[in-house]
Amino acid sequence: EGEALKKTGDLDAALGKFADALKLDRTNLTALLGAAWILNDAGDHKTARLCAANAVEVDPKSGAGWREAGYAEWQLGNLR
């Protein structure tokens, strides 16, 4: 549901669905990545970094997880 809402642009509702999914399973990779993307887009880079870090912990080969983590770090001024 979160991905479908994200695709329609209803990011607040999508974030809510991702949060609901993470309450049930904190290792839900789709929810972690979706939340990280939305949070980065909204400018909440600290929280996005946490979601992305959890995503790469779940799947260290997740390109999307590393991308979102890197983007958050860059926006936070941690990369040059």
PDB file of N, CA, C and O in Angstrom:
ATOM      1  N   GLU A   1       0.808  -1.197   0.000  1.00  0.00           N
ATOM      2  CA  GLU A   1       0.000   0.000   0.000  1.00  0.00           C
ATOM      3  C   GLU A   1       0.851   1.260   0.000  1.00  0.00           C
ATOM      4  O   GLU A   1       0.532   2.214  -0.677  1.00  0.00           O
ATOM      5  N   GLY A   2       1.931   1.257   0.798  1.00  0.00           N
ATOM      6  CA  GLY A   2       2.786   2.430   0.871  1.00  0.00           C
ATOM      7  C   GLY A   2       3.392   2.791  -0.465  1.00  0.00           C
ATOM      8  O   GLY A   2       3.426   3.959  -0.854  1.00  0.00           O
ATOM      9  N   GLU A   3       3.857   1.784  -1.207  1.00  0.00           N
ATOM     10  CA  GLU A   3       4.456   2.045  -2.518  1.00  0.00           C
ATOM     11  C   GLU A   3       3.432   2.609  -3.488  1.00  0.00           C
ATOM     12  O   GLU A   3       3.738   3.520  -4.246  1.00  0.00           O
ATOM     13  N   ALA A   4       2.215   2.072  -3.460  1.00  0.00           N
ATOM     14  CA  ALA A   4       1.166   2.572  -4.354  1.00  0.00           C
ATOM     15  C   ALA A   4       0.848   4.025  -4.041  1.00  0.00           C
ATOM     16  O   ALA A   4       0.697   4.852  -4.948  1.00  0.00           O
ATOM     17  N   LEU A   5       0.759   4.357  -2.754  1.00  0.00           N
ATOM     18  CA  LEU A   5       0.487   5.740  -2.363  1.00  0.00           C
ATOM     19  C   LEU A   5       1.651   6.656  -2.732  1.00  0.00           C
ATOM     20  O   LEU A   5       1.443   7.793  -3.165  1.00  0.00           O
ATOM     21  N   LYS A   6       2.860   6.163  -2.596  1.00  0.00           N
ATOM     22  CA  LYS A   6       4.041   6.946  -2.970  1.00  0.00           C
ATOM     23  C   LYS A   6       4.004   7.281  -4.455  1.00  0.00           C
ATOM     24  O   LYS A   6       4.279   8.408  -4.860  1.00  0.00           O
ATOM     25  N   LYS A   7       3.620   6.297  -5.267  1.00  0.00           N
ATOM     26  CA  LYS A   7       3.558   6.509  -6.715  1.00  0.00           C
ATOM     27  C   LYS A   7       2.506   7.536  -7.106  1.00  0.00           C
ATOM     28  O   LYS A   7       2.661   8.221  -8.111  1.00  0.00           O
ATOM     29  N   THR A   8       1.436   7.649  -6.320  1.00  0.00           N
ATOM     30  CA  THR A   8       0.397   8.628  -6.623  1.00  0.00           C
ATOM     31  C   THR A   8       0.749  10.014  -6.083  1.00  0.00           C
ATOM     32  O   THR A   8       0.050  10.978  -6.356  1.00  0.00           O
ATOM     33  N   GLY A   9       1.818  10.090  -5.282  1.00  0.00           N
ATOM     34  CA  GLY A   9       2.237  11.372  -4.721  1.00  0.00           C
ATOM     35  C   GLY A   9       1.670  11.683  -3.359  1.00  0.00           C
ATOM     36  O   GLY A   9       1.919  12.750  -2.819  1.00  0.00           O
ATOM     37  N   ASP A  10       0.913  10.762  -2.795  1.00  0.00           N
ATOM     38  CA  ASP A  10       0.353  10.966  -1.454  1.00  0.00           C
ATOM     39  C   ASP A  10       1.389  10.508  -0.432  1.00  0.00           C
ATOM     40  O   ASP A  10       1.284   9.444   0.176  1.00  0.00           O
ATOM     41  N   LEU A  11       2.424  11.333  -0.257  1.00  0.00           N
ATOM     42  CA  LEU A  11       3.578  10.933   0.532  1.00  0.00           C
ATOM     43  C   LEU A  11       3.294  10.829   2.021  1.00  0.00           C
ATOM     44  O   LEU A  11       3.862   9.973   2.694  1.00  0.00           O
ATOM     45  N   ASP A  12       2.425  11.674   2.536  1.00  0.00           N
ATOM     46  CA  ASP A  12       2.080  11.574   3.963  1.00  0.00           C
ATOM     47  C   ASP A  12       1.392  10.250   4.263  1.00  0.00           C
ATOM     48  O   ASP A  12       1.723   9.572   5.242  1.00  0.00           O
ATOM     49  N   ALA A  13       0.449   9.880   3.421  1.00  0.00           N
ATOM     50  CA  ALA A  13      -0.257   8.607   3.619  1.00  0.00           C
ATOM     51  C   ALA A  13       0.695   7.437   3.413  1.00  0.00           C
ATOM     52  O   ALA A  13       0.642   6.447   4.155  1.00  0.00           O
ATOM     53  N   ALA A  14       1.577   7.544   2.426  1.00  0.00           N
ATOM     54  CA  ALA A  14       2.547   6.484   2.171  1.00  0.00           C
ATOM     55  C   ALA A  14       3.470   6.302   3.367  1.00  0.00           C
ATOM     56  O   ALA A  14       3.715   5.167   3.805  1.00  0.00           O
ATOM     57  N   LEU A  15       3.940   7.408   3.924  1.00  0.00           N
ATOM     58  CA  LEU A  15       4.815   7.324   5.092  1.00  0.00           C
ATOM     59  C   LEU A  15       4.090   6.659   6.264  1.00  0.00           C
ATOM     60  O   LEU A  15       4.678   5.846   6.986  1.00  0.00           O
ATOM     61  N   GLY A  16       2.830   6.972   6.417  1.00  0.00           N
ATOM     62  CA  GLY A  16       2.032   6.329   7.462  1.00  0.00           C
ATOM     63  C   GLY A  16       1.934   4.828   7.264  1.00  0.00           C
ATOM     64  O   GLY A  16       2.048   4.052   8.224  1.00  0.00           O
ATOM     65  N   LYS A  17       1.726   4.398   6.022  1.00  0.00           N
ATOM     66  CA  LYS A  17       1.646   2.955   5.731  1.00  0.00           C
ATOM     67  C   LYS A  17       2.990   2.278   5.967  1.00  0.00           C
ATOM     68  O   LYS A  17       3.046   1.160   6.486  1.00  0.00           O
ATOM     69  N   PHE A  18       4.078   2.963   5.580  1.00  0.00           N
ATOM     70  CA  PHE A  18       5.400   2.388   5.833  1.00  0.00           C
ATOM     71  C   PHE A  18       5.645   2.264   7.341  1.00  0.00           C
ATOM     72  O   PHE A  18       6.183   1.260   7.805  1.00  0.00           O
ATOM     73  N   ALA A  19       5.234   3.267   8.098  1.00  0.00           N
ATOM     74  CA  ALA A  19       5.385   3.224   9.556  1.00  0.00           C
ATOM     75  C   ALA A  19       4.579   2.071  10.148  1.00  0.00           C
ATOM     76  O   ALA A  19       5.059   1.354  11.037  1.00  0.00           O
ATOM     77  N   ASP A  20       3.356   1.891   9.651  1.00  0.00           N
ATOM     78  CA  ASP A  20       2.529   0.766  10.110  1.00  0.00           C
ATOM     79  C   ASP A  20       3.213  -0.567   9.827  1.00  0.00           C
ATOM     80  O   ASP A  20       3.223  -1.463  10.681  1.00  0.00           O
ATOM     81  N   ALA A  21       3.786  -0.700   8.635  1.00  0.00           N
ATOM     82  CA  ALA A  21       4.462  -1.943   8.260  1.00  0.00           C
ATOM     83  C   ALA A  21       5.672  -2.188   9.162  1.00  0.00           C
ATOM     84  O   ALA A  21       5.933  -3.324   9.561  1.00  0.00           O
ATOM     85  N   LEU A  22       6.386  -1.122   9.504  1.00  0.00           N
ATOM     86  CA  LEU A  22       7.572  -1.271  10.351  1.00  0.00           C
ATOM     87  C   LEU A  22       7.218  -1.611  11.793  1.00  0.00           C
ATOM     88  O   LEU A  22       8.019  -2.230  12.492  1.00  0.00           O
ATOM     89  N   LYS A  23       6.021  -1.231  12.226  1.00  0.00           N
ATOM     90  CA  LYS A  23       5.568  -1.636  13.559  1.00  0.00           C
ATOM     91  C   LYS A  23       5.385  -3.147  13.626  1.00  0.00           C
ATOM     92  O   LYS A  23       5.618  -3.765  14.663  1.00  0.00           O
ATOM     93  N   LEU A  24       4.983  -3.736  12.505  1.00  0.00           N
ATOM     94  CA  LEU A  24       4.773  -5.180  12.437  1.00  0.00           C
ATOM     95  C   LEU A  24       6.079  -5.937  12.193  1.00  0.00           C
ATOM     96  O   LEU A  24       6.254  -7.050  12.678  1.00  0.00           O
ATOM     97  N   ASP A  25       6.971  -5.325  11.423  1.00  0.00           N
ATOM     98  CA  ASP A  25       8.240  -5.979  11.079  1.00  0.00           C
ATOM     99  C   ASP A  25       9.279  -4.895  10.805  1.00  0.00           C
ATOM    100  O   ASP A  25       9.295  -4.303   9.733  1.00  0.00           O
ATOM    101  N   ARG A  26      10.146  -4.658  11.788  1.00  0.00           N
ATOM    102  CA  ARG A  26      11.121  -3.573  11.646  1.00  0.00           C
ATOM    103  C   ARG A  26      12.195  -3.857  10.612  1.00  0.00           C
ATOM    104  O   ARG A  26      13.004  -2.995  10.304  1.00  0.00           O
ATOM    105  N   THR A  27      12.197  -5.072  10.036  1.00  0.00           N
ATOM    106  CA  THR A  27      13.164  -5.406   8.985  1.00  0.00           C
ATOM    107  C   THR A  27      12.533  -5.377   7.594  1.00  0.00           C
ATOM    108  O   THR A  27      13.147  -5.848   6.629  1.00  0.00           O
ATOM    109  N   ASN A  28      11.348  -4.811   7.465  1.00  0.00           N
ATOM    110  CA  ASN A  28      10.665  -4.732   6.175  1.00  0.00           C
ATOM    111  C   ASN A  28      11.449  -3.775   5.272  1.00  0.00           C
ATOM    112  O   ASN A  28      11.381  -2.556   5.424  1.00  0.00           O
ATOM    113  N   LEU A  29      12.189  -4.347   4.333  1.00  0.00           N
ATOM    114  CA  LEU A  29      13.076  -3.552   3.491  1.00  0.00           C
ATOM    115  C   LEU A  29      12.315  -2.538   2.638  1.00  0.00           C
ATOM    116  O   LEU A  29      12.745  -1.386   2.506  1.00  0.00           O
ATOM    117  N   THR A  30      11.201  -2.945   2.075  1.00  0.00           N
ATOM    118  CA  THR A  30      10.412  -2.029   1.244  1.00  0.00           C
ATOM    119  C   THR A  30       9.963  -0.820   2.057  1.00  0.00           C
ATOM    120  O   THR A  30      10.048   0.318   1.590  1.00  0.00           O
ATOM    121  N   ALA A  31       9.510  -1.051   3.271  1.00  0.00           N
ATOM    122  CA  ALA A  31       9.051   0.044   4.134  1.00  0.00           C
ATOM    123  C   ALA A  31      10.219   0.945   4.557  1.00  0.00           C
ATOM    124  O   ALA A  31      10.081   2.171   4.578  1.00  0.00           O
ATOM    125  N   LEU A  32      11.345   0.342   4.882  1.00  0.00           N
ATOM    126  CA  LEU A  32      12.513   1.144   5.268  1.00  0.00           C
ATOM    127  C   LEU A  32      12.974   2.039   4.128  1.00  0.00           C
ATOM    128  O   LEU A  32      13.254   3.228   4.327  1.00  0.00           O
ATOM    129  N   LEU A  33      13.043   1.473   2.929  1.00  0.00           N
ATOM    130  CA  LEU A  33      13.488   2.248   1.776  1.00  0.00           C
ATOM    131  C   LEU A  33      12.477   3.316   1.384  1.00  0.00           C
ATOM    132  O   LEU A  33      12.849   4.445   1.048  1.00  0.00           O
ATOM    133  N   GLY A  34      11.208   2.962   1.422  1.00  0.00           N
ATOM    134  CA  GLY A  34      10.170   3.938   1.094  1.00  0.00           C
ATOM    135  C   GLY A  34      10.166   5.097   2.069  1.00  0.00           C
ATOM    136  O   GLY A  34      10.084   6.259   1.673  1.00  0.00           O
ATOM    137  N   ALA A  35      10.287   4.777   3.343  1.00  0.00           N
ATOM    138  CA  ALA A  35      10.321   5.829   4.365  1.00  0.00           C
ATOM    139  C   ALA A  35      11.564   6.695   4.198  1.00  0.00           C
ATOM    140  O   ALA A  35      11.480   7.927   4.282  1.00  0.00           O
ATOM    141  N   ALA A  36      12.710   6.075   3.946  1.00  0.00           N
ATOM    142  CA  ALA A  36      13.944   6.845   3.768  1.00  0.00           C
ATOM    143  C   ALA A  36      13.821   7.819   2.602  1.00  0.00           C
ATOM    144  O   ALA A  36      14.207   8.982   2.705  1.00  0.00           O
ATOM    145  N   TRP A  37      13.263   7.353   1.493  1.00  0.00           N
ATOM    146  CA  TRP A  37      13.107   8.210   0.317  1.00  0.00           C
ATOM    147  C   TRP A  37      12.188   9.391   0.626  1.00  0.00           C
ATOM    148  O   TRP A  37      12.515  10.547   0.313  1.00  0.00           O
ATOM    149  N   ILE A  38      11.039   9.110   1.238  1.00  0.00           N
ATOM    150  CA  ILE A  38      10.078  10.174   1.560  1.00  0.00           C
ATOM    151  C   ILE A  38      10.695  11.165   2.546  1.00  0.00           C
ATOM    152  O   ILE A  38      10.569  12.386   2.380  1.00  0.00           O
ATOM    153  N   LEU A  39      11.357  10.662   3.559  1.00  0.00           N
ATOM    154  CA  LEU A  39      11.955  11.544   4.564  1.00  0.00           C
ATOM    155  C   LEU A  39      13.066  12.400   3.963  1.00  0.00           C
ATOM    156  O   LEU A  39      13.167  13.593   4.273  1.00  0.00           O
ATOM    157  N   ASN A  40      13.881  11.824   3.098  1.00  0.00           N
ATOM    158  CA  ASN A  40      14.891  12.630   2.410  1.00  0.00           C
ATOM    159  C   ASN A  40      14.226  13.704   1.560  1.00  0.00           C
ATOM    160  O   ASN A  40      14.650  14.861   1.556  1.00  0.00           O
ATOM    161  N   ASP A  41      13.180  13.322   0.856  1.00  0.00           N
ATOM    162  CA  ASP A  41      12.458  14.276   0.003  1.00  0.00           C
ATOM    163  C   ASP A  41      11.861  15.406   0.826  1.00  0.00           C
ATOM    164  O   ASP A  41      11.824  16.550   0.377  1.00  0.00           O
ATOM    165  N   ALA A  42      11.423  15.091   2.045  1.00  0.00           N
ATOM    166  CA  ALA A  42      10.805  16.090   2.919  1.00  0.00           C
ATOM    167  C   ALA A  42      11.828  16.916   3.694  1.00  0.00           C
ATOM    168  O   ALA A  42      11.465  17.857   4.393  1.00  0.00           O
ATOM    169  N   GLY A  43      13.103  16.553   3.577  1.00  0.00           N
ATOM    170  CA  GLY A  43      14.144  17.305   4.272  1.00  0.00           C
ATOM    171  C   GLY A  43      14.461  16.806   5.671  1.00  0.00           C
ATOM    172  O   GLY A  43      15.249  17.424   6.377  1.00  0.00           O
ATOM    173  N   ASP A  44      13.866  15.686   6.066  1.00  0.00           N
ATOM    174  CA  ASP A  44      14.146  15.106   7.384  1.00  0.00           C
ATOM    175  C   ASP A  44      15.276  14.094   7.222  1.00  0.00           C
ATOM    176  O   ASP A  44      15.085  12.882   7.302  1.00  0.00           O
ATOM    177  N   HIS A  45      16.478  14.619   6.971  1.00  0.00           N
ATOM    178  CA  HIS A  45      17.604  13.771   6.620  1.00  0.00           C
ATOM    179  C   HIS A  45      18.114  12.928   7.779  1.00  0.00           C
ATOM    180  O   HIS A  45      18.620  11.831   7.561  1.00  0.00           O
ATOM    181  N   LYS A  46      17.963  13.407   9.007  1.00  0.00           N
ATOM    182  CA  LYS A  46      18.408  12.612  10.155  1.00  0.00           C
ATOM    183  C   LYS A  46      17.589  11.333  10.287  1.00  0.00           C
ATOM    184  O   LYS A  46      18.137  10.252  10.486  1.00  0.00           O
ATOM    185  N   THR A  47      16.285  11.451  10.159  1.00  0.00           N
ATOM    186  CA  THR A  47      15.434  10.263  10.257  1.00  0.00           C
ATOM    187  C   THR A  47      15.605   9.384   9.030  1.00  0.00           C
ATOM    188  O   THR A  47      15.610   8.153   9.138  1.00  0.00           O
ATOM    189  N   ALA A  48      15.767  10.013   7.873  1.00  0.00           N
ATOM    190  CA  ALA A  48      16.007   9.248   6.644  1.00  0.00           C
ATOM    191  C   ALA A  48      17.285   8.426   6.778  1.00  0.00           C
ATOM    192  O   ALA A  48      17.333   7.269   6.359  1.00  0.00           O
ATOM    193  N   ARG A  49      18.310   9.025   7.368  1.00  0.00           N
ATOM    194  CA  ARG A  49      19.585   8.323   7.560  1.00  0.00           C
ATOM    195  C   ARG A  49      19.380   7.079   8.427  1.00  0.00           C
ATOM    196  O   ARG A  49      19.932   6.017   8.149  1.00  0.00           O
ATOM    197  N   LEU A  50      18.556   7.195   9.473  1.00  0.00           N
ATOM    198  CA  LEU A  50      18.276   6.040  10.336  1.00  0.00           C
ATOM    199  C   LEU A  50      17.557   4.928   9.568  1.00  0.00           C
ATOM    200  O   LEU A  50      17.911   3.751   9.698  1.00  0.00           O
ATOM    201  N   CYS A  51      16.561   5.302   8.790  1.00  0.00           N
ATOM    202  CA  CYS A  51      15.837   4.294   8.004  1.00  0.00           C
ATOM    203  C   CYS A  51      16.763   3.630   6.997  1.00  0.00           C
ATOM    204  O   CYS A  51      16.745   2.397   6.843  1.00  0.00           O
ATOM    205  N   ALA A  52      17.578   4.429   6.328  1.00  0.00           N
ATOM    206  CA  ALA A  52      18.490   3.877   5.333  1.00  0.00           C
ATOM    207  C   ALA A  52      19.539   2.980   5.986  1.00  0.00           C
ATOM    208  O   ALA A  52      19.889   1.923   5.446  1.00  0.00           O
ATOM    209  N   ALA A  53      20.037   3.385   7.141  1.00  0.00           N
ATOM    210  CA  ALA A  53      21.015   2.557   7.855  1.00  0.00           C
ATOM    211  C   ALA A  53      20.402   1.219   8.243  1.00  0.00           C
ATOM    212  O   ALA A  53      21.054   0.168   8.127  1.00  0.00           O
ATOM    213  N   ASN A  54      19.160   1.237   8.673  1.00  0.00           N
ATOM    214  CA  ASN A  54      18.476  -0.021   8.998  1.00  0.00           C
ATOM    215  C   ASN A  54      18.288  -0.866   7.743  1.00  0.00           C
ATOM    216  O   ASN A  54      18.405  -2.090   7.798  1.00  0.00           O
ATOM    217  N   ALA A  55      17.997  -0.205   6.621  1.00  0.00           N
ATOM    218  CA  ALA A  55      17.818  -0.944   5.368  1.00  0.00           C
ATOM    219  C   ALA A  55      19.099  -1.662   4.962  1.00  0.00           C
ATOM    220  O   ALA A  55      19.055  -2.835   4.578  1.00  0.00           O
ATOM    221  N   VAL A  56      20.236  -0.988   5.052  1.00  0.00           N
ATOM    222  CA  VAL A  56      21.480  -1.650   4.649  1.00  0.00           C
ATOM    223  C   VAL A  56      21.932  -2.680   5.681  1.00  0.00           C
ATOM    224  O   VAL A  56      22.691  -3.584   5.346  1.00  0.00           O
ATOM    225  N   GLU A  57      21.451  -2.554   6.893  1.00  0.00           N
ATOM    226  CA  GLU A  57      21.716  -3.606   7.877  1.00  0.00           C
ATOM    227  C   GLU A  57      20.932  -4.864   7.506  1.00  0.00           C
ATOM    228  O   GLU A  57      21.437  -5.976   7.610  1.00  0.00           O
ATOM    229  N   VAL A  58      19.697  -4.671   7.057  1.00  0.00           N
ATOM    230  CA  VAL A  58      18.862  -5.796   6.627  1.00  0.00           C
ATOM    231  C   VAL A  58      19.440  -6.418   5.352  1.00  0.00           C
ATOM    232  O   VAL A  58      19.520  -7.640   5.228  1.00  0.00           O
ATOM    233  N   ASP A  59      19.838  -5.571   4.406  1.00  0.00           N
ATOM    234  CA  ASP A  59      20.391  -6.044   3.136  1.00  0.00           C
ATOM    235  C   ASP A  59      21.595  -5.188   2.760  1.00  0.00           C
ATOM    236  O   ASP A  59      21.440  -4.125   2.160  1.00  0.00           O
ATOM    237  N   PRO A  60      22.792  -5.638   3.123  1.00  0.00           N
ATOM    238  CA  PRO A  60      23.996  -4.851   2.836  1.00  0.00           C
ATOM    239  C   PRO A  60      24.242  -4.600   1.348  1.00  0.00           C
ATOM    240  O   PRO A  60      25.010  -3.709   0.996  1.00  0.00           O
ATOM    241  N   LYS A  61      23.573  -5.345   0.471  1.00  0.00           N
ATOM    242  CA  LYS A  61      23.742  -5.155  -0.973  1.00  0.00           C
ATOM    243  C   LYS A  61      22.659  -4.260  -1.580  1.00  0.00           C
ATOM    244  O   LYS A  61      22.563  -4.128  -2.796  1.00  0.00           O
ATOM    245  N   SER A  62      21.864  -3.621  -0.731  1.00  0.00           N
ATOM    246  CA  SER A  62      20.777  -2.769  -1.211  1.00  0.00           C
ATOM    247  C   SER A  62      21.324  -1.458  -1.765  1.00  0.00           C
ATOM    248  O   SER A  62      21.703  -0.560  -1.011  1.00  0.00           O
ATOM    249  N   GLY A  63      21.348  -1.356  -3.075  1.00  0.00           N
ATOM    250  CA  GLY A  63      21.800  -0.118  -3.703  1.00  0.00           C
ATOM    251  C   GLY A  63      20.939   1.065  -3.310  1.00  0.00           C
ATOM    252  O   GLY A  63      21.442   2.161  -3.061  1.00  0.00           O
ATOM    253  N   ALA A  64      19.635   0.844  -3.226  1.00  0.00           N
ATOM    254  CA  ALA A  64      18.726   1.925  -2.841  1.00  0.00           C
ATOM    255  C   ALA A  64      18.982   2.364  -1.401  1.00  0.00           C
ATOM    256  O   ALA A  64      18.917   3.556  -1.088  1.00  0.00           O
ATOM    257  N   GLY A  65      19.293   1.417  -0.545  1.00  0.00           N
ATOM    258  CA  GLY A  65      19.598   1.753   0.847  1.00  0.00           C
ATOM    259  C   GLY A  65      20.849   2.613   0.944  1.00  0.00           C
ATOM    260  O   GLY A  65      20.867   3.625   1.654  1.00  0.00           O
ATOM    261  N   TRP A  66      21.892   2.209   0.235  1.00  0.00           N
ATOM    262  CA  TRP A  66      23.134   2.988   0.250  1.00  0.00           C
ATOM    263  C   TRP A  66      22.930   4.359  -0.387  1.00  0.00           C
ATOM    264  O   TRP A  66      23.492   5.359   0.073  1.00  0.00           O
ATOM    265  N   ARG A  67      22.115   4.415  -1.457  1.00  0.00           N
ATOM    266  CA  ARG A  67      21.832   5.703  -2.104  1.00  0.00           C
ATOM    267  C   ARG A  67      21.147   6.653  -1.128  1.00  0.00           C
ATOM    268  O   ARG A  67      21.555   7.812  -0.981  1.00  0.00           O
ATOM    269  N   GLU A  68      20.108   6.176  -0.447  1.00  0.00           N
ATOM    270  CA  GLU A  68      19.381   7.038   0.487  1.00  0.00           C
ATOM    271  C   GLU A  68      20.253   7.431   1.669  1.00  0.00           C
ATOM    272  O   GLU A  68      20.205   8.573   2.133  1.00  0.00           O
ATOM    273  N   ALA A  69      21.078   6.501   2.151  1.00  0.00           N
ATOM    274  CA  ALA A  69      21.990   6.815   3.253  1.00  0.00           C
ATOM    275  C   ALA A  69      22.993   7.879   2.822  1.00  0.00           C
ATOM    276  O   ALA A  69      23.248   8.847   3.548  1.00  0.00           O
ATOM    277  N   GLY A  70      23.570   7.701   1.635  1.00  0.00           N
ATOM    278  CA  GLY A  70      24.537   8.667   1.126  1.00  0.00           C
ATOM    279  C   GLY A  70      23.930  10.035   0.901  1.00  0.00           C
ATOM    280  O   GLY A  70      24.550  11.066   1.226  1.00  0.00           O
ATOM    281  N   TYR A  71      22.723  10.065   0.355  1.00  0.00           N
ATOM    282  CA  TYR A  71      22.058  11.349   0.118  1.00  0.00           C
ATOM    283  C   TYR A  71      21.802  12.058   1.444  1.00  0.00           C
ATOM    284  O   TYR A  71      22.045  13.265   1.569  1.00  0.00           O
ATOM    285  N   ALA A  72      21.342  11.324   2.438  1.00  0.00           N
ATOM    286  CA  ALA A  72      21.084  11.914   3.759  1.00  0.00           C
ATOM    287  C   ALA A  72      22.375  12.462   4.358  1.00  0.00           C
ATOM    288  O   ALA A  72      22.407  13.594   4.873  1.00  0.00           O
ATOM    289  N   GLU A  73      23.439  11.672   4.289  1.00  0.00           N
ATOM    290  CA  GLU A  73      24.727  12.126   4.829  1.00  0.00           C
ATOM    291  C   GLU A  73      25.211  13.382   4.107  1.00  0.00           C
ATOM    292  O   GLU A  73      25.722  14.316   4.738  1.00  0.00           O
ATOM    293  N   TRP A  74      25.062  13.404   2.802  1.00  0.00           N
ATOM    294  CA  TRP A  74      25.472  14.571   2.008  1.00  0.00           C
ATOM    295  C   TRP A  74      24.675  15.811   2.418  1.00  0.00           C
ATOM    296  O   TRP A  74      25.242  16.883   2.636  1.00  0.00           O
ATOM    297  N   GLN A  75      23.374  15.654   2.556  1.00  0.00           N
ATOM    298  CA  GLN A  75      22.523  16.783   2.941  1.00  0.00           C
ATOM    299  C   GLN A  75      22.808  17.255   4.366  1.00  0.00           C
ATOM    300  O   GLN A  75      22.635  18.426   4.674  1.00  0.00           O
ATOM    301  N   LEU A  76      23.255  16.345   5.203  1.00  0.00           N
ATOM    302  CA  LEU A  76      23.615  16.717   6.578  1.00  0.00           C
ATOM    303  C   LEU A  76      25.009  17.326   6.667  1.00  0.00           C
ATOM    304  O   LEU A  76      25.436  17.749   7.750  1.00  0.00           O
ATOM    305  N   GLY A  77      25.713  17.374   5.553  1.00  0.00           N
ATOM    306  CA  GLY A  77      27.035  17.977   5.522  1.00  0.00           C
ATOM    307  C   GLY A  77      28.145  17.051   5.979  1.00  0.00           C
ATOM    308  O   GLY A  77      29.248  17.508   6.304  1.00  0.00           O
ATOM    309  N   ASN A  78      27.872  15.757   5.987  1.00  0.00           N
ATOM    310  CA  ASN A  78      28.853  14.792   6.443  1.00  0.00           C
ATOM    311  C   ASN A  78      29.745  14.260   5.346  1.00  0.00           C
ATOM    312  O   ASN A  78      30.658  13.476   5.614  1.00  0.00           O
ATOM    313  N   LEU A  79      29.485  14.644   4.097  1.00  0.00           N
ATOM    314  CA  LEU A  79      30.307  14.225   2.960  1.00  0.00           C
ATOM    315  C   LEU A  79      30.804  15.458   2.236  1.00  0.00           C
ATOM    316  O   LEU A  79      30.135  16.478   2.175  1.00  0.00           O
ATOM    317  N   ARG A  80      31.981  15.336   1.673  1.00  0.00           N
ATOM    318  CA  ARG A  80      32.537  16.480   0.924  1.00  0.00           C
ATOM    319  C   ARG A  80      32.642  16.139  -0.533  1.00  0.00           C
ATOM    320  O   ARG A  80      32.763  15.083  -0.961  1.00  0.00           O
TER     321      ARG A  80
END
